[in-house]
mmCIF file of C-alpha atoms and ligand atoms in Angstrom:
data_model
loop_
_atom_site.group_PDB
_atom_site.id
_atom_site.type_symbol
_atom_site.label_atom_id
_atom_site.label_comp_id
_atom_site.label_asym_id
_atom_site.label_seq_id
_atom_site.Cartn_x
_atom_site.Cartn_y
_atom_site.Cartn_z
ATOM 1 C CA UNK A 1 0.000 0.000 0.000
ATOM 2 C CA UNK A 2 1.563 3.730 -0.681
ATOM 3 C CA UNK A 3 2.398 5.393 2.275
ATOM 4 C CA UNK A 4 0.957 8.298 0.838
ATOM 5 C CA UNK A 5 -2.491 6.617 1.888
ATOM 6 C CA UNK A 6 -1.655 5.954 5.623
ATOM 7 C CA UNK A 7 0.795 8.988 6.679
ATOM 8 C CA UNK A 8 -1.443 12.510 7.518
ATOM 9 C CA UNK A 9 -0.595 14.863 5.093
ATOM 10 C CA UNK A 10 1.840 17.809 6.193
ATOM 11 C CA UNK A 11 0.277 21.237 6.078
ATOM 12 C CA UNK A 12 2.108 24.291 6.873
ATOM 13 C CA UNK A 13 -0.417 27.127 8.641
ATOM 14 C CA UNK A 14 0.093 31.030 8.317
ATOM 15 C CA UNK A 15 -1.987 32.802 10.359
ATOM 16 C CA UNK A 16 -1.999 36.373 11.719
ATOM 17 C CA UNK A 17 -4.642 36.605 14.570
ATOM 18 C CA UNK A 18 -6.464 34.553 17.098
ATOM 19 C CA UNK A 19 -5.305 31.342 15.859
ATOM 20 C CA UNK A 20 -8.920 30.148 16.070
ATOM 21 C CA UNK A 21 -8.890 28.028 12.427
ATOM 22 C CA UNK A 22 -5.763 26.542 13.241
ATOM 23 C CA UNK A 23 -7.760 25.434 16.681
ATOM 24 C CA UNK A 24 -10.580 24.630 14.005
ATOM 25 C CA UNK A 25 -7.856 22.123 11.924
ATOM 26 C CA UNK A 26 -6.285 20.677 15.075
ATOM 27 C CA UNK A 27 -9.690 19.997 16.508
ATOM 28 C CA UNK A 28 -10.439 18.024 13.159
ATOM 29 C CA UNK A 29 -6.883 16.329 12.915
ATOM 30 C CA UNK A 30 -7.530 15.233 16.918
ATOM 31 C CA UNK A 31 -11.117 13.796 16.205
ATOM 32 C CA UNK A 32 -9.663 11.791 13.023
ATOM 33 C CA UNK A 33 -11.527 13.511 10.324
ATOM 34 C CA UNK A 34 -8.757 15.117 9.000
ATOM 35 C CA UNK A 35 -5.836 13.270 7.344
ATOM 36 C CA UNK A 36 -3.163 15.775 8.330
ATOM 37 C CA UNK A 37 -0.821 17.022 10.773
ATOM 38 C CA UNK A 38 0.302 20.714 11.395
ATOM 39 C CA UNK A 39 4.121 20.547 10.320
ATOM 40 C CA UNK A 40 4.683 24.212 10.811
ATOM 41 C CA UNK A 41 2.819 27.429 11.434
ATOM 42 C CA UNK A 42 4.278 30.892 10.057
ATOM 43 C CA UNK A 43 3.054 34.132 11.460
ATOM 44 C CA UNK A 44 3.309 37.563 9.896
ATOM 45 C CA UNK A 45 3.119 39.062 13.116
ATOM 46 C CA UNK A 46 3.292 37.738 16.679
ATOM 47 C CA UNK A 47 -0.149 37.005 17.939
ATOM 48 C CA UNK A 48 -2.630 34.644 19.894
ATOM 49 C CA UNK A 49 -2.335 32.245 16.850
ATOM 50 C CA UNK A 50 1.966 32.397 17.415
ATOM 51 C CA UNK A 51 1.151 31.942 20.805
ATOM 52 C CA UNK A 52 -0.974 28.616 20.721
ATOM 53 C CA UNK A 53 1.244 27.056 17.824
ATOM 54 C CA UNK A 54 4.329 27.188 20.377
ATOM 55 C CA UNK A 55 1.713 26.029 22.924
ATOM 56 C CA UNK A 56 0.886 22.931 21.351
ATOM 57 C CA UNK A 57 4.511 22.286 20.433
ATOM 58 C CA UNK A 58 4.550 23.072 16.462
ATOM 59 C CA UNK A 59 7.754 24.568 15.022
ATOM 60 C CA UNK A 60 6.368 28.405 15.045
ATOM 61 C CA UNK A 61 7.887 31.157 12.966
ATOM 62 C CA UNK A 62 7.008 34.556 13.196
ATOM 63 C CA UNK A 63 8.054 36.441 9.907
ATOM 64 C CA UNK A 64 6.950 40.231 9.610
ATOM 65 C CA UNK A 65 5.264 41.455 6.673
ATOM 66 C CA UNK A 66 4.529 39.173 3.682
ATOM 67 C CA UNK A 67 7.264 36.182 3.212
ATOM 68 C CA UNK A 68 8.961 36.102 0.330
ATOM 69 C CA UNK A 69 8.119 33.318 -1.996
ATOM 70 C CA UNK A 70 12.149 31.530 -1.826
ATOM 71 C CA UNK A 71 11.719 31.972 1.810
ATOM 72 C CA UNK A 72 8.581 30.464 2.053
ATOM 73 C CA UNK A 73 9.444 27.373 -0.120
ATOM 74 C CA UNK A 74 12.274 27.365 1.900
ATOM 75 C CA UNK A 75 10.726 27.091 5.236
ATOM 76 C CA UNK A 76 7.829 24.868 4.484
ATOM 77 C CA UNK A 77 10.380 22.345 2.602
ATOM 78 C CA UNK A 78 12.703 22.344 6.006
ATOM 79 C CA UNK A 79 9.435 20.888 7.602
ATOM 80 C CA UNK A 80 8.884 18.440 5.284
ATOM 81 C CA UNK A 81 6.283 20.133 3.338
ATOM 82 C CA UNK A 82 6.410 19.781 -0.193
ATOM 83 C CA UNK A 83 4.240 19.719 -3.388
ATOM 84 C CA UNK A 84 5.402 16.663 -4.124
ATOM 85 C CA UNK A 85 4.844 13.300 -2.251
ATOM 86 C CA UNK A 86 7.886 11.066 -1.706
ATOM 87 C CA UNK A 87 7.237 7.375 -0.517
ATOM 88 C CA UNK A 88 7.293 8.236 3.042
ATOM 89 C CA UNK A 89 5.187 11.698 3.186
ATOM 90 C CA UNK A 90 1.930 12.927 0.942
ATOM 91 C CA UNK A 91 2.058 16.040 -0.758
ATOM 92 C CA UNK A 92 1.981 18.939 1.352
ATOM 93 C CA UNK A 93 -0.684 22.021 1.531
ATOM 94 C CA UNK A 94 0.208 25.677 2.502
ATOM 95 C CA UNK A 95 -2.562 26.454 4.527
ATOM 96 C CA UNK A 96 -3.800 30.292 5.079
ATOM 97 C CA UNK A 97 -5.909 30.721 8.271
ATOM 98 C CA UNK A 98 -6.431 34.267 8.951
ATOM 99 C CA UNK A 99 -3.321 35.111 7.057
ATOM 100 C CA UNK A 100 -4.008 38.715 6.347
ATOM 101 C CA UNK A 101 -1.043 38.882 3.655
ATOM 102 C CA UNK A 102 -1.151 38.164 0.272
ATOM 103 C CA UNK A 103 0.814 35.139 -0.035
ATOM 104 C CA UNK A 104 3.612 34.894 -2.478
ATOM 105 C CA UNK A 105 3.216 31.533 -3.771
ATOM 106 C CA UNK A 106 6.458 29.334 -3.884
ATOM 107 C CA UNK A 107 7.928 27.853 -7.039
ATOM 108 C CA UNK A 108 5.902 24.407 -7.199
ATOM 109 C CA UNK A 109 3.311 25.054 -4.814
ATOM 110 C CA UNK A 110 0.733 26.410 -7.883
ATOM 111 C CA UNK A 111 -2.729 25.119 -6.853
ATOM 112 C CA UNK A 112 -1.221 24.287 -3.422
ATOM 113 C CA UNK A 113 -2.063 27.209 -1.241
ATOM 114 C CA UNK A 114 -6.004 27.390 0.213
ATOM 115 C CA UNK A 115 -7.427 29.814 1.897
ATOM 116 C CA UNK A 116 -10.993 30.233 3.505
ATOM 117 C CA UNK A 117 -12.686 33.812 3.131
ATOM 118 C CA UNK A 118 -15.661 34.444 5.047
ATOM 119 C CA UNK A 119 -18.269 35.297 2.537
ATOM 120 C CA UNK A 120 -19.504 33.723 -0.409
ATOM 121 C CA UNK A 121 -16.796 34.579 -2.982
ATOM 122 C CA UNK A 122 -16.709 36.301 -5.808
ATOM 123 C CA UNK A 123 -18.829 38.866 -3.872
ATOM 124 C CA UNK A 124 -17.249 40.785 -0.807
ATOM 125 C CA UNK A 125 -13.361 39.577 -1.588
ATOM 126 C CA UNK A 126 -10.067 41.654 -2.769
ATOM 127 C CA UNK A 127 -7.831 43.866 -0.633
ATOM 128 C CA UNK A 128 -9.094 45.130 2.647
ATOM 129 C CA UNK A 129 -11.895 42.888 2.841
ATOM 130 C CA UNK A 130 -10.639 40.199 6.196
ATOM 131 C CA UNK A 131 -12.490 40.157 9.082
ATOM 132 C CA UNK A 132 -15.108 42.749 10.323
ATOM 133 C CA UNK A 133 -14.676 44.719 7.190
ATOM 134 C CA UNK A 134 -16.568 41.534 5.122
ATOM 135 C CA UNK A 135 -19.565 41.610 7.206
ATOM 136 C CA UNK A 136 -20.056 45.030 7.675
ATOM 137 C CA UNK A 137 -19.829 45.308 3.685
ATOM 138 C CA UNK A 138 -22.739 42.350 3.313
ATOM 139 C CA UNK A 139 -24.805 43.984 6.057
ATOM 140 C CA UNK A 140 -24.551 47.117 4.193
ATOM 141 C CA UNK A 141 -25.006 45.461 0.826
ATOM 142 C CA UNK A 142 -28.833 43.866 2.365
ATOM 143 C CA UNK A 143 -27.451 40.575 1.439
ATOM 144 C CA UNK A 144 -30.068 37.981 3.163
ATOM 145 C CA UNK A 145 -27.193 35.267 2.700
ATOM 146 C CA UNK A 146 -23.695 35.084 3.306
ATOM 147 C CA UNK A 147 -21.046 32.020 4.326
ATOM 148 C CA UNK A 148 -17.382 31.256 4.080
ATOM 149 C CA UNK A 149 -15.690 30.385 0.636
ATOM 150 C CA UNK A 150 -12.415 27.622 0.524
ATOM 151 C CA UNK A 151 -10.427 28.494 -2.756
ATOM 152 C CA UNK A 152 -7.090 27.871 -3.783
ATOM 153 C CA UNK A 153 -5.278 30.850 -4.169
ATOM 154 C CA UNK A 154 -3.677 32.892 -6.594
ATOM 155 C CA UNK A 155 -1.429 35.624 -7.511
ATOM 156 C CA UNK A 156 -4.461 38.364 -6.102
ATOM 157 C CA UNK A 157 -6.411 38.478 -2.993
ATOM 158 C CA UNK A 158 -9.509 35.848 -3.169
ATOM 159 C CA UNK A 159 -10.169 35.604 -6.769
ATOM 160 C CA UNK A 160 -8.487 31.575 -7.356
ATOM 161 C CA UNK A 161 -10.681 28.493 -7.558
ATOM 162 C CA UNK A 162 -13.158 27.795 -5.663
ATOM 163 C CA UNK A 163 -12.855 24.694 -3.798
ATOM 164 C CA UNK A 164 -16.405 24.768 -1.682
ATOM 165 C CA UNK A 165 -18.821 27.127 -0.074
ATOM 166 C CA UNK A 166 -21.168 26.867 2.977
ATOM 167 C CA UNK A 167 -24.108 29.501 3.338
ATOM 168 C CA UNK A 168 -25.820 30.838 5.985
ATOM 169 C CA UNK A 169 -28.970 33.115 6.226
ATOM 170 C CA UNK A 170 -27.867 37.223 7.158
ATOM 171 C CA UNK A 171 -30.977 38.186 9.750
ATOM 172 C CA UNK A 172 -32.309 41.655 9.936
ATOM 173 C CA UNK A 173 -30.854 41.615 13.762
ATOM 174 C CA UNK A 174 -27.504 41.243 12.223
ATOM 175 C CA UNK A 175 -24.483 43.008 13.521
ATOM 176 C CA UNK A 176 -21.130 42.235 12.167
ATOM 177 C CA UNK A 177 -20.503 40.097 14.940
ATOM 178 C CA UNK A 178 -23.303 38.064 14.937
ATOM 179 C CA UNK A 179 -22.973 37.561 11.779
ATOM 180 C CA UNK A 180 -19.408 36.590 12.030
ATOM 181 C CA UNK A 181 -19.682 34.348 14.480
ATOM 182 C CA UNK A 182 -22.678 32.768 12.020
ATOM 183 C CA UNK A 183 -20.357 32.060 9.084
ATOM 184 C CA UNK A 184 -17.639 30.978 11.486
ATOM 185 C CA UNK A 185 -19.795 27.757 12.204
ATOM 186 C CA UNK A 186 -20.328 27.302 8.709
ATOM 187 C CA UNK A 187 -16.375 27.926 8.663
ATOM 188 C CA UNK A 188 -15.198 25.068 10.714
ATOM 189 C CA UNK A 189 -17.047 23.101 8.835
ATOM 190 C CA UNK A 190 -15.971 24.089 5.429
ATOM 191 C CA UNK A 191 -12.232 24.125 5.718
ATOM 192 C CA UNK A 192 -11.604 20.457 6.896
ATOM 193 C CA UNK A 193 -14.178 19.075 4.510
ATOM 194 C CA UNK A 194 -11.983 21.225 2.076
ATOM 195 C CA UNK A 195 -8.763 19.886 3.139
ATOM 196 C CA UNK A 196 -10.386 16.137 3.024
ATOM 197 C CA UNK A 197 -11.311 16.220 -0.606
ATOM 198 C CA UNK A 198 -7.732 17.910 -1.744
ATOM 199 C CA UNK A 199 -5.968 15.236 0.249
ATOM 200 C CA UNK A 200 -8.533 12.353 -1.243
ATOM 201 C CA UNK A 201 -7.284 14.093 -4.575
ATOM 202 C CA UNK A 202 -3.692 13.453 -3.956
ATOM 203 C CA UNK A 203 -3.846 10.510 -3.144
ATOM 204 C CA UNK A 204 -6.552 9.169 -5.767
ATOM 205 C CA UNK A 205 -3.496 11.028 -8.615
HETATM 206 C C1 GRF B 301 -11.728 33.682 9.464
HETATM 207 O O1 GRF B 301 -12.871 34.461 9.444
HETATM 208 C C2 GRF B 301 -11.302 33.349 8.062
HETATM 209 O O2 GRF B 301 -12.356 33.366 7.177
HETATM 210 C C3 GRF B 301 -10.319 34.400 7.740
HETATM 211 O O3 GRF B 301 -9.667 34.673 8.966
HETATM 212 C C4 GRF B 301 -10.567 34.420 10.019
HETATM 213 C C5 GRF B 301 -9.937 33.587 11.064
HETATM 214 O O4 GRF B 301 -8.926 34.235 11.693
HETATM 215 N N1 GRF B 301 -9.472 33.998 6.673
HETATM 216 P P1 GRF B 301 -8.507 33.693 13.121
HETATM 217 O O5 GRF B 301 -8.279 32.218 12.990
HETATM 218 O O6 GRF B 301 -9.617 34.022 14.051
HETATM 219 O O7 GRF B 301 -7.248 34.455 13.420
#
């Protein structure tokens, strides 16, 4: 049997904030419904997500600003992430989880970087729109639906292929916060059922 159908698959995290989808992944990984393991996590800034990484023992890098694509190959290779499976590993994923840089995407990782955006892309995406900013911009918009978008990502902010979408209603009570904390639900789902059918992709190559 190929390893590549036993071994987790390594993912490499970059985060920026709370750290609360890499809790989301980890949760997954613990239960055994996701066939992964967090190799490393990179940080543009130090923050709670930093904090918990180091926490839970994961090789944590905090890099300012965005990483340069060479250095980010560089990094996620050193901790056995790679595009590539070998007979011992899967192909790895760079994983963004509140990574509020646009990634520069390293030689041979094309197709191999996903992020989740919460709203139901191609509507509220592109610079400035993270967090607070996304649901404030659907509340204003009267949008009766939103959710959280999984895409593979490309040389822009949020436009690369989509990879799934969960929806969730937008009530007239709304408040950005309510409404964030709505499409995270439909967030924690998304992204390891994301990572699930990637990985199933590998390995079915
Ligand atoms: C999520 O809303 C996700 O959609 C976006 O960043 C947020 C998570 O950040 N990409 P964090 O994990 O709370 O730092």
């Amino acid at each position: 049997m190929a390893a590549s159908s036993t071994i987790p698959a390594p993912l490499a995290v970059l985060l920026s904030g709370s750290g609360r989808t890499l809790d989301n992944l980890r949760a997954a990984i613990d239960r055994g419904d996701l066939p992964a393991r967090v190799a490393l996590v990179i940080a543009s800034r130090e923050c709670l997500g930093a904090e918990k990484a180091r926490a839970a023992g994961i090789p944590t890098f905090v890099v300012p600003g965005a990483i340069p694509a060479h250095e980010l190959g560089r990094l996620v290779r050193a901790h056995g992430v790679s595009p590539e499976p070998s007979p011992s590993t899967p192909a790895g994923w760079i994983v963004l989880a509140g990574y509020l840089k646009l990634v520069n995407i390293p030689p041979g990782f094309d197709g191999r970087v996903v992020n989740i955006h919460p709203a139901l892309l191609p509507k509220f995406g592109g610079p400035g729109m993270h967090g607070r900013h996304v649901h404030q911009a659907v509340l204003a918009a009267g949008e009766r639906e939103s959710g959280c978008t999984v895409h593979l990502c490309d040389a822009r902010f949020d436009t690369g292929p989509i990879v799934l979408q969960r929806r969730c209603p937008v009530l007239p009570s709304d408040t950005p916060d309510t409404l964030a904390a709505r499409v995270f639900e439909q967030e924690c789902i998304a992204f390891p059922e994301a990572l699930v059918r990637l990985i199933a992709a590998d390995k079915a190559r």
